[in-house]
Amino acid sequence: MSVNLLDFDANALAGFCVEIGEKPFRARQLLRWIHRSGEADFAGMSDLAKGLRDKLSATAVIEPPQVISDHAAADGTRKWLLSVGAGNGIETVFIPETSRGTLCVSSQVGCALACTFCSTGRQGFNRNLTVAEIIGQLWWANKALAGTSNGEPIVELEGIPDGQKGVYPPNHPNIQNRSRAVTNVVMMGMGEPLANFENVVTALDLMLDDNAYGLSRRRVTVSTSGLVPAMDRLRERCPVALAVSLHAPNDVLRDELVPINKKYPIKELLAACQRYLQSAPRDFITFEYVMLDGVNDSLGHAHELVQLVRDTPCKFNLIPFNPFPNSGYRRSSPEAVRRFRDVLMEAGLVTTVRKTRGDDIAAACGQLAGKVHDKTRRTSRGIVEVAR
Ligand code: SAH
Ligand code: SF4
C-alpha cells in the first residue's frame, strides 16, 4: 500500500528515502516540492531523475483531505469543508487581514472535552486527525489562495544569481520568498490540539521547517483548554506561541464551563503557563475568554480576573460568544464587553476584543461544523457526515 508523504516530517521523509534506496538528502528536495510548491504529482518534480519519480509513484502518494465545499464570506473569510473519510468532515478557515493572513486549523473530528459553550464540544469525540489531515489544511489553503490578492504567487527570486533568474518555472521550489497567503496559523479550529499531541507536533514541525512552510514560532499558535501535562511536553518538544482558553476567573465557574478544569484546576494551569513562558517564543500567554451574557461577563468577574492573573505575563482576547442552535447561551452585549475590557485595560492588561469574522458562513470560533452543510447529515452524535 502506498504511503502518504504528507504524513512525514523531514526526518520521516529521510527515513523513507533510505528505505527506497535513495540518499537521505533527497528528502529536502521532496519536502520543498510537496510543501513549498504544493506539488502533488511526482511527474511534475522536474529536477528528480525519471527513475526516482517512477519509484515514488509506485510506492507513495501526496494526498491531502478532499475538498467538499468552499465558502467565501462577505468580509473575505474563506471556509473549506474537507472530507476526512468515513463520511466525516472537518473545517478550515482563512481570515485575511491587511498585514497577515491567518489560517485556523482543526486537529480532531469533534472533541472529548465538552466545554458547554462550544459546538464542537457538543458533538462529542470522533477521532484524531492524522498529520496529513492537519498539514493538508495548510497545504490546501496556500494552494487555493495562490494568485489571489492575498497570495500573490512570486514576488522575487532572492538568492538566485542574475543570469539564472527566470529559468525556474513559477512553482519551482528553488524560488525563495514566494509570498504566501497564509502567514500565521492558529490551532483554534475543531478539537483540542494537545489531546492529539504527536500528530499536532509533527505538523507544527513542518509548519516551522524552512524547507516546508518556514513560519516563525511566533506566528504559529496552539490554543488549549488547559491540558497541563501536555503543555509541559509542548514546551519541551516544540514551543510555539500559546493561547489558553480561560473563560472564567474562578474554579467554580470554570468547572462548569470547561469541565477539564476539574482535573487541572486554575492554580495548576497558571503554574504551567509560568513554566511555558520560560521557553515560549513570546513573553506572554494569550488568555481567551468567551463572553457569555449573564454567566461570566460581570464587572465582578473582570476584577476577579485581574487579581487571578496578576503574576502571569499575559494578554487577553475577549471573544463574543458565537451562537449555535440550542446552545442555551447568549452573546454578551457590546456594552458589557466594553466595560469588561476597560477593567482589564485599566489594570494594565493588554486586551483585544476578537472581531467576529465570517459569521455569515458559520466560520466563527466555536461554530465550526455547527451547521450541517446541504450535502451533509448528522450522526446520532452530531458529527458532520458527508453524503456520498
Ligand atoms: N480546543 C482548543 C482550541 C479550539 S477552540 C481550545 O479550547 O482552546 C478555539 C477557541 O474558541 C477557544 O478559546 C474556545 O473556547 C473558543 N470557543 C469555543 N466555542 C465558542 C463559541 N461558541 N463562541 C466563541 N468562542 C468559542
Ligand atoms: Fe474542545 Fe476547545 Fe471546544 Fe472545549 S472549546 S470542547 S476544548 S474544541
Tab-separated table of C-alpha atoms and ligand atoms in Angstrom:
chain	number	residue	atom	x	y	z
A	1	MET	CA	0.000	0.000	0.000
A	2	SER	CA	1.217	3.493	-0.828
A	3	VAL	CA	2.366	5.777	1.970
A	4	ASN	CA	1.094	9.349	2.096
A	5	LEU	CA	4.132	11.657	2.104
A	6	LEU	CA	2.027	14.426	3.711
A	7	ASP	CA	2.248	12.334	6.895
A	8	PHE	CA	6.047	12.750	7.066
A	9	ASP	CA	8.185	15.467	8.584
A	10	ALA	CA	11.808	15.974	7.406
A	11	ASN	CA	13.182	13.061	9.459
A	12	ALA	CA	10.494	10.618	8.487
A	13	LEU	CA	10.928	11.598	4.855
A	14	ALA	CA	14.697	10.990	5.112
A	15	GLY	CA	13.939	7.546	6.578
A	16	PHE	CA	11.567	6.839	3.722
A	17	CYS	CA	14.198	7.853	1.153
A	18	VAL	CA	16.682	5.413	2.690
A	19	GLU	CA	14.032	2.681	2.654
A	20	ILE	CA	13.528	3.042	-1.091
A	21	GLY	CA	17.284	3.045	-1.652
A	22	GLU	CA	17.804	6.790	-2.078
A	23	LYS	CA	20.174	9.189	-0.347
A	24	PRO	CA	18.594	10.933	2.659
A	25	PHE	CA	19.238	14.387	1.132
A	26	ARG	CA	16.506	13.685	-1.406
A	27	ALA	CA	14.125	14.311	1.478
A	28	ARG	CA	14.928	18.015	1.355
A	29	GLN	CA	14.108	18.183	-2.336
A	30	LEU	CA	10.886	16.286	-1.800
A	31	LEU	CA	9.887	18.415	1.163
A	32	ARG	CA	10.320	21.542	-0.945
A	33	TRP	CA	8.314	20.203	-3.837
A	34	ILE	CA	5.487	18.998	-1.640
A	35	HIS	CA	5.152	21.890	0.782
A	36	ARG	CA	6.791	24.884	-0.869
A	37	SER	CA	5.427	24.278	-4.328
A	38	GLY	CA	2.285	22.416	-3.392
A	39	GLU	CA	3.121	19.753	-5.957
A	40	ALA	CA	1.045	16.592	-5.580
A	41	ASP	CA	2.207	14.856	-8.748
A	42	PHE	CA	5.650	13.215	-8.793
A	43	ALA	CA	5.751	13.633	-12.573
A	44	GLY	CA	5.894	17.403	-12.066
A	45	MET	CA	9.029	17.264	-9.884
A	46	SER	CA	11.257	18.283	-12.744
A	47	ASP	CA	14.660	18.054	-11.085
A	48	LEU	CA	14.221	14.490	-9.814
A	49	ALA	CA	15.544	11.727	-12.046
A	50	LYS	CA	12.891	9.875	-14.001
A	51	GLY	CA	13.807	6.624	-12.244
A	52	LEU	CA	13.200	8.183	-8.844
A	53	ARG	CA	9.929	9.734	-9.934
A	54	ASP	CA	8.729	6.347	-11.132
A	55	LYS	CA	9.814	4.719	-7.886
A	56	LEU	CA	7.943	7.370	-5.906
A	57	SER	CA	4.795	6.952	-7.989
A	58	ALA	CA	4.907	3.221	-7.305
A	59	THR	CA	5.318	3.499	-3.525
A	60	ALA	CA	3.841	6.803	-2.373
A	61	VAL	CA	1.117	9.388	-2.800
A	62	ILE	CA	0.694	13.019	-1.771
A	63	GLU	CA	-2.866	13.082	-0.618
A	64	PRO	CA	-4.469	15.974	1.267
A	65	PRO	CA	-8.039	15.666	2.524
A	66	GLN	CA	-10.552	16.098	-0.273
A	67	VAL	CA	-12.365	19.437	-0.516
A	68	ILE	CA	-16.125	19.072	-0.275
A	69	SER	CA	-17.125	22.716	-0.259
A	70	ASP	CA	-15.631	26.191	-0.371
A	71	HIS	CA	-17.415	29.244	1.037
A	72	ALA	CA	-16.370	32.895	0.901
A	73	ALA	CA	-17.874	35.328	3.406
A	74	ALA	CA	-18.634	38.960	2.670
A	75	ASP	CA	-15.589	40.020	4.731
A	76	GLY	CA	-13.155	37.852	2.738
A	77	THR	CA	-13.084	34.956	5.210
A	78	ARG	CA	-12.919	31.583	3.431
A	79	LYS	CA	-14.085	28.290	4.825
A	80	TRP	CA	-13.387	24.884	3.377
A	81	LEU	CA	-15.153	21.702	4.376
A	82	LEU	CA	-12.691	18.856	3.916
A	83	SER	CA	-13.559	15.191	3.848
A	84	VAL	CA	-11.503	13.011	6.155
A	85	GLY	CA	-13.020	9.675	5.193
A	86	ALA	CA	-15.746	7.501	6.678
A	87	GLY	CA	-18.101	10.305	5.791
A	88	ASN	CA	-16.581	12.764	8.279
A	89	GLY	CA	-15.861	16.416	7.554
A	90	ILE	CA	-13.572	18.995	9.149
A	91	GLU	CA	-13.424	22.702	8.599
A	92	THR	CA	-10.554	25.093	7.945
A	93	VAL	CA	-10.964	28.850	7.967
A	94	PHE	CA	-8.785	31.556	6.377
A	95	ILE	CA	-9.021	35.065	7.803
A	96	PRO	CA	-7.363	37.764	5.680
A	97	GLU	CA	-6.181	40.967	7.339
A	98	THR	CA	-4.179	43.868	5.978
A	99	SER	CA	-0.759	42.678	7.039
A	100	ARG	CA	-1.301	38.965	7.538
A	101	GLY	CA	-3.422	36.007	6.616
A	102	THR	CA	-4.366	33.626	9.407
A	103	LEU	CA	-5.424	30.029	8.925
A	104	CYS	CA	-7.493	28.434	11.658
A	105	VAL	CA	-6.622	24.738	11.622
A	106	SER	CA	-8.553	21.783	13.083
A	107	SER	CA	-6.850	18.981	14.986
A	108	GLN	CA	-9.621	16.470	15.726
A	109	VAL	CA	-13.008	15.378	14.437
A	110	GLY	CA	-15.176	16.507	17.336
A	111	CYS	CA	-13.707	16.996	20.814
A	112	ALA	CA	-13.962	14.992	24.021
A	113	LEU	CA	-13.583	17.933	26.387
A	114	ALA	CA	-17.202	19.029	26.208
A	115	CYS	CA	-16.936	22.733	27.003
A	116	THR	CA	-20.552	23.740	27.406
A	117	PHE	CA	-20.494	26.786	25.063
A	118	CYS	CA	-18.690	25.043	22.187
A	119	SER	CA	-20.445	23.498	19.230
A	120	THR	CA	-17.545	21.096	18.552
A	121	GLY	CA	-17.611	20.015	22.211
A	122	ARG	CA	-21.325	19.264	21.968
A	123	GLN	CA	-20.629	16.836	19.110
A	124	GLY	CA	-18.511	14.523	21.218
A	125	PHE	CA	-15.222	12.994	20.097
A	126	ASN	CA	-14.890	11.007	16.918
A	127	ARG	CA	-11.150	10.688	16.163
A	128	ASN	CA	-7.774	12.393	15.966
A	129	LEU	CA	-6.691	13.845	12.640
A	130	THR	CA	-3.584	12.377	11.014
A	131	VAL	CA	-0.527	14.526	10.258
A	132	ALA	CA	-1.567	14.584	6.577
A	133	GLU	CA	-5.009	15.824	7.525
A	134	ILE	CA	-3.619	18.568	9.755
A	135	ILE	CA	-0.814	19.815	7.494
A	136	GLY	CA	-3.062	19.146	4.484
A	137	GLN	CA	-5.234	22.066	5.629
A	138	LEU	CA	-2.290	24.463	5.287
A	139	TRP	CA	-1.118	22.769	2.099
A	140	TRP	CA	-4.544	23.179	0.571
A	141	ALA	CA	-5.128	26.767	1.736
A	142	ASN	CA	-1.825	28.001	0.308
A	143	LYS	CA	-2.601	26.319	-2.974
A	144	ALA	CA	-6.184	27.522	-3.150
A	145	LEU	CA	-5.229	31.088	-2.255
A	146	ALA	CA	-2.177	31.357	-4.514
A	147	GLY	CA	-2.628	34.102	-7.025
A	148	THR	CA	-5.398	35.843	-5.104
A	149	SER	CA	-4.966	39.352	-3.809
A	150	ASN	CA	-3.817	37.862	-0.528
A	151	GLY	CA	-1.410	35.461	-2.061
A	152	GLU	CA	0.496	36.973	-4.943
A	153	PRO	CA	2.416	33.963	-6.209
A	154	ILE	CA	6.013	35.044	-6.690
A	155	VAL	CA	7.424	38.403	-5.786
A	156	GLU	CA	11.155	37.962	-6.007
A	157	LEU	CA	13.796	35.452	-6.855
A	158	GLU	CA	16.066	36.057	-3.931
A	159	GLY	CA	19.422	34.325	-3.750
A	160	ILE	CA	19.369	33.174	-7.328
A	161	PRO	CA	22.201	34.562	-9.470
A	162	ASP	CA	21.109	37.181	-12.004
A	163	GLY	CA	21.988	35.082	-15.004
A	164	GLN	CA	19.734	32.279	-13.803
A	165	LYS	CA	16.743	34.394	-12.912
A	166	GLY	CA	13.632	33.390	-14.657
A	167	VAL	CA	14.879	29.933	-15.604
A	168	TYR	CA	12.678	28.321	-12.995
A	169	PRO	CA	9.023	27.615	-13.618
A	170	PRO	CA	6.696	29.510	-11.264
A	171	ASN	CA	6.212	26.634	-8.839
A	172	HIS	CA	9.842	25.543	-8.681
A	173	PRO	CA	10.965	25.016	-5.057
A	174	ASN	CA	14.200	26.940	-5.620
A	175	ILE	CA	12.199	30.104	-5.709
A	176	GLN	CA	12.599	31.628	-2.286
A	177	ASN	CA	10.371	34.132	-0.623
A	178	ARG	CA	7.315	33.302	-2.561
A	179	SER	CA	4.758	35.389	-0.776
A	180	ARG	CA	2.186	33.067	0.608
A	181	ALA	CA	-1.383	33.763	1.574
A	182	VAL	CA	-1.056	32.079	4.964
A	183	THR	CA	1.398	33.940	7.205
A	184	ASN	CA	0.010	32.785	10.558
A	185	VAL	CA	-1.512	29.561	11.815
A	186	VAL	CA	-3.735	29.210	14.847
A	187	MET	CA	-4.684	25.755	16.081
A	188	MET	CA	-8.140	27.017	17.001
A	189	GLY	CA	-10.385	25.037	14.725
A	190	MET	CA	-12.215	21.878	15.727
A	191	GLY	CA	-10.688	19.824	18.508
A	192	GLU	CA	-8.178	20.111	21.336
A	193	PRO	CA	-4.708	20.133	19.719
A	194	LEU	CA	-2.879	18.915	22.821
A	195	ALA	CA	-5.156	15.859	23.013
A	196	ASN	CA	-3.708	14.815	19.618
A	197	PHE	CA	-0.172	15.599	20.698
A	198	GLU	CA	2.144	13.593	18.438
A	199	ASN	CA	0.347	14.353	15.188
A	200	VAL	CA	-0.031	18.031	16.050
A	201	VAL	CA	3.653	18.385	16.974
A	202	THR	CA	4.749	16.698	13.723
A	203	ALA	CA	2.508	19.094	11.795
A	204	LEU	CA	3.967	22.025	13.778
A	205	ASP	CA	7.491	20.846	12.877
A	206	LEU	CA	6.515	21.035	9.209
A	207	MET	CA	4.995	24.490	9.632
A	208	LEU	CA	8.303	25.705	11.089
A	209	ASP	CA	10.623	23.832	8.695
A	210	ASP	CA	12.373	26.203	6.283
A	211	ASN	CA	12.084	23.660	3.505
A	212	ALA	CA	8.332	23.412	4.058
A	213	TYR	CA	6.369	26.458	5.284
A	214	GLY	CA	9.119	28.313	7.186
A	215	LEU	CA	6.769	30.038	9.636
A	216	SER	CA	8.335	31.534	12.742
A	217	ARG	CA	7.356	30.111	16.132
A	218	ARG	CA	5.758	33.424	16.973
A	219	ARG	CA	3.350	33.091	14.062
A	220	VAL	CA	2.122	29.635	14.998
A	221	THR	CA	-0.236	29.477	17.971
A	222	VAL	CA	-1.559	26.440	19.790
A	223	SER	CA	-4.760	27.055	21.713
A	224	THR	CA	-5.543	24.737	24.598
A	225	SER	CA	-8.304	24.398	27.122
A	226	GLY	CA	-5.586	23.576	29.655
A	227	LEU	CA	-4.169	20.055	29.415
A	228	VAL	CA	-1.375	20.749	31.894
A	229	PRO	CA	0.968	17.753	31.306
A	230	ALA	CA	0.737	18.244	27.525
A	231	MET	CA	1.541	21.952	27.923
A	232	ASP	CA	4.797	20.893	29.574
A	233	ARG	CA	5.529	18.434	26.779
A	234	LEU	CA	4.864	21.094	24.154
A	235	ARG	CA	7.278	23.417	25.930
A	236	GLU	CA	9.983	20.766	25.663
A	237	ARG	CA	9.214	19.492	22.168
A	238	CYS	CA	8.067	22.473	20.151
A	239	PRO	CA	7.493	25.751	21.976
A	240	VAL	CA	5.261	27.862	19.754
A	241	ALA	CA	3.032	30.740	20.841
A	242	LEU	CA	0.435	29.607	23.362
A	243	ALA	CA	-3.174	30.629	23.876
A	244	VAL	CA	-5.057	29.287	26.879
A	245	SER	CA	-8.840	29.177	26.987
A	246	LEU	CA	-9.535	30.564	30.456
A	247	HIS	CA	-13.180	31.704	30.234
A	248	ALA	CA	-13.718	32.067	33.999
A	249	PRO	CA	-11.979	33.792	36.909
A	250	ASN	CA	-12.529	31.018	39.466
A	251	ASP	CA	-12.695	27.221	39.679
A	252	VAL	CA	-16.407	27.041	40.487
A	253	LEU	CA	-17.390	28.741	37.240
A	254	ARG	CA	-14.585	27.189	35.158
A	255	ASP	CA	-15.506	23.693	36.375
A	256	GLU	CA	-18.914	24.325	34.858
A	257	LEU	CA	-17.829	25.874	31.525
A	258	VAL	CA	-14.591	23.953	30.854
A	259	PRO	CA	-15.013	20.531	32.530
A	260	ILE	CA	-11.294	19.633	32.151
A	261	ASN	CA	-10.783	22.237	34.899
A	262	LYS	CA	-11.885	19.627	37.444
A	263	LYS	CA	-8.775	17.648	36.536
A	264	TYR	CA	-6.390	20.594	36.072
A	265	PRO	CA	-7.693	23.497	38.156
A	266	ILE	CA	-6.750	27.131	37.578
A	267	LYS	CA	-3.831	27.196	40.012
A	268	GLU	CA	-2.116	24.294	38.236
A	269	LEU	CA	-2.954	25.828	34.858
A	270	LEU	CA	-1.346	29.159	35.763
A	271	ALA	CA	1.737	27.381	37.109
A	272	ALA	CA	2.030	25.540	33.765
A	273	CYS	CA	1.732	28.904	31.975
A	274	GLN	CA	4.645	30.235	34.035
A	275	ARG	CA	6.755	27.211	33.118
A	276	TYR	CA	5.795	27.546	29.467
A	277	LEU	CA	6.900	31.172	29.392
A	278	GLN	CA	10.455	30.106	30.155
A	279	SER	CA	10.703	28.577	26.649
A	280	ALA	CA	7.987	30.424	24.770
A	281	PRO	CA	8.765	32.483	21.651
A	282	ARG	CA	6.638	35.290	23.037
A	283	ASP	CA	6.914	36.695	26.531
A	284	PHE	CA	3.226	36.447	27.311
A	285	ILE	CA	0.405	33.919	27.250
A	286	THR	CA	-2.770	34.859	25.417
A	287	PHE	CA	-5.829	34.140	27.540
A	288	GLU	CA	-9.014	33.609	25.588
A	289	TYR	CA	-12.235	34.497	27.319
A	290	VAL	CA	-15.593	33.839	25.693
A	291	MET	CA	-18.142	36.474	26.717
A	292	LEU	CA	-21.376	34.806	27.815
A	293	ASP	CA	-24.244	37.076	28.757
A	294	GLY	CA	-25.030	36.895	32.475
A	295	VAL	CA	-22.619	33.983	33.030
A	296	ASN	CA	-19.007	35.257	33.159
A	297	ASP	CA	-19.234	38.872	31.981
A	298	SER	CA	-19.903	40.989	35.103
A	299	LEU	CA	-17.593	43.697	36.403
A	300	GLY	CA	-17.063	41.485	39.457
A	301	HIS	CA	-15.738	38.742	37.188
A	302	ALA	CA	-13.424	41.255	35.497
A	303	HIS	CA	-11.944	42.406	38.837
A	304	GLU	CA	-11.547	38.801	39.991
A	305	LEU	CA	-9.718	38.023	36.739
A	306	VAL	CA	-7.301	40.919	37.242
A	307	GLN	CA	-6.371	39.528	40.660
A	308	LEU	CA	-6.083	35.993	39.334
A	309	VAL	CA	-3.505	36.757	36.637
A	310	ARG	CA	-1.534	39.433	38.446
A	311	ASP	CA	1.650	37.329	38.430
A	312	THR	CA	1.272	35.923	34.901
A	313	PRO	CA	2.571	37.954	31.926
A	314	CYS	CA	-0.440	37.807	29.608
A	315	LYS	CA	-2.732	39.423	27.105
A	316	PHE	CA	-6.477	38.928	26.908
A	317	ASN	CA	-8.568	38.154	23.917
A	318	LEU	CA	-12.273	38.560	24.620
A	319	ILE	CA	-14.405	36.510	22.229
A	320	PRO	CA	-18.060	37.494	21.952
A	321	PHE	CA	-19.943	34.183	22.122
A	322	ASN	CA	-20.888	32.819	18.712
A	323	PRO	CA	-24.297	31.257	18.986
A	324	PHE	CA	-25.344	27.890	17.583
A	325	PRO	CA	-28.694	26.094	17.770
A	326	ASN	CA	-29.784	25.057	21.298
A	327	SER	CA	-26.609	26.388	22.895
A	328	GLY	CA	-28.502	27.802	25.867
A	329	TYR	CA	-26.169	30.850	25.930
A	330	ARG	CA	-26.421	34.410	24.676
A	331	ARG	CA	-23.661	36.720	23.499
A	332	SER	CA	-22.756	39.490	25.967
A	333	SER	CA	-23.888	42.943	24.871
A	334	PRO	CA	-21.253	45.174	23.231
A	335	GLU	CA	-21.604	47.462	26.248
A	336	ALA	CA	-20.848	44.607	28.687
A	337	VAL	CA	-17.837	43.572	26.594
A	338	ARG	CA	-16.557	47.160	26.507
A	339	ARG	CA	-16.901	47.618	30.279
A	340	PHE	CA	-15.230	44.281	30.949
A	341	ARG	CA	-12.370	45.211	28.626
A	342	ASP	CA	-11.979	48.620	30.319
A	343	VAL	CA	-11.492	46.981	33.724
A	344	LEU	CA	-8.727	44.763	32.344
A	345	MET	CA	-7.101	47.631	30.442
A	346	GLU	CA	-7.169	49.915	33.468
A	347	ALA	CA	-5.314	47.206	35.373
A	348	GLY	CA	-2.623	47.301	32.666
A	349	LEU	CA	-3.656	44.133	30.824
A	350	VAL	CA	-3.476	44.395	27.040
A	351	THR	CA	-6.935	43.332	25.903
A	352	THR	CA	-8.395	42.890	22.455
A	353	VAL	CA	-11.933	42.047	21.516
A	354	ARG	CA	-11.988	39.495	18.756
A	355	LYS	CA	-13.828	40.723	15.723
A	356	THR	CA	-16.415	38.246	14.661
A	357	ARG	CA	-15.379	37.186	11.206
A	358	GLY	CA	-17.183	35.057	8.707
A	359	ASP	CA	-20.253	34.563	10.821
A	360	ASP	CA	-22.430	34.679	7.703
A	361	ILE	CA	-20.835	31.359	6.698
A	362	ALA	CA	-20.736	29.916	10.244
A	363	ALA	CA	-16.938	30.164	10.288
A	364	ALA	CA	-16.592	31.978	13.598
A	365	CYS	CA	-14.958	30.420	16.685
A	366	GLY	CA	-16.946	27.589	18.110
A	367	GLN	CA	-19.293	27.470	15.141
A	368	LEU	CA	-17.198	25.099	13.116
A	369	ALA	CA	-19.273	22.191	11.932
A	370	GLY	CA	-22.031	23.763	13.929
A	371	LYS	CA	-24.208	23.866	10.885
A	372	VAL	CA	-24.880	20.976	8.634
A	373	HIS	CA	-23.918	21.619	5.054
A	374	ASP	CA	-26.521	20.964	2.325
A	375	LYS	CA	-24.848	17.716	1.408
A	376	THR	CA	-24.278	16.581	4.951
A	377	ARG	CA	-26.305	14.904	7.579
A	378	ARG	CA	-25.699	14.331	11.251
A	379	THR	CA	-24.994	11.096	13.017
A	380	SER	CA	-26.653	10.426	16.316
A	381	ARG	CA	-23.600	12.014	17.997
A	382	GLY	CA	-23.799	15.075	15.817
A	383	ILE	CA	-20.583	14.633	13.824
A	384	VAL	CA	-20.887	16.126	10.384
A	385	GLU	CA	-21.290	13.357	7.875
A	386	VAL	CA	-20.610	13.996	4.238
A	387	ALA	CA	-23.139	12.427	1.930
A	388	ARG	CA	-21.544	10.261	-0.728
B	1	SAH	N1	-9.697	23.255	21.916
B	1	SAH	C1	-8.919	24.420	21.917
B	1	SAH	C2	-8.876	25.116	20.565
B	1	SAH	C3	-10.118	25.196	19.742
B	1	SAH	S1	-11.377	26.277	20.242
B	1	SAH	C4	-9.359	25.373	22.996
B	1	SAH	O1	-10.418	25.156	23.571
B	1	SAH	O2	-8.623	26.314	23.276
B	1	SAH	C5	-10.751	27.910	19.910
B	1	SAH	C6	-11.353	28.976	20.819
B	1	SAH	O3	-12.750	29.213	20.517
B	1	SAH	C7	-11.293	28.580	22.282
B	1	SAH	O4	-10.891	29.649	23.088
B	1	SAH	C8	-12.722	28.236	22.551
B	1	SAH	O5	-13.023	28.280	23.904
B	1	SAH	C9	-13.453	29.256	21.737
B	1	SAH	N2	-14.868	28.932	21.508
B	1	SAH	C10	-15.443	27.714	21.513
B	1	SAH	N3	-16.772	27.828	21.273
B	1	SAH	C11	-17.037	29.140	21.123
B	1	SAH	C12	-18.219	29.876	20.823
B	1	SAH	N4	-19.382	29.282	20.627
B	1	SAH	N5	-18.116	31.222	20.732
B	1	SAH	C13	-16.918	31.832	20.878
B	1	SAH	N6	-15.778	31.181	21.143
B	1	SAH	C14	-15.824	29.855	21.272
B	2	SF4	FE1	-12.868	21.131	22.774
B	2	SF4	FE2	-11.838	23.610	22.675
B	2	SF4	FE3	-14.450	23.170	22.147
B	2	SF4	FE4	-13.520	22.909	24.641
B	2	SF4	S1	-13.590	24.812	23.420
B	2	SF4	S2	-14.911	21.490	23.601
B	2	SF4	S3	-11.507	22.050	24.286
B	2	SF4	S4	-12.712	22.434	20.962
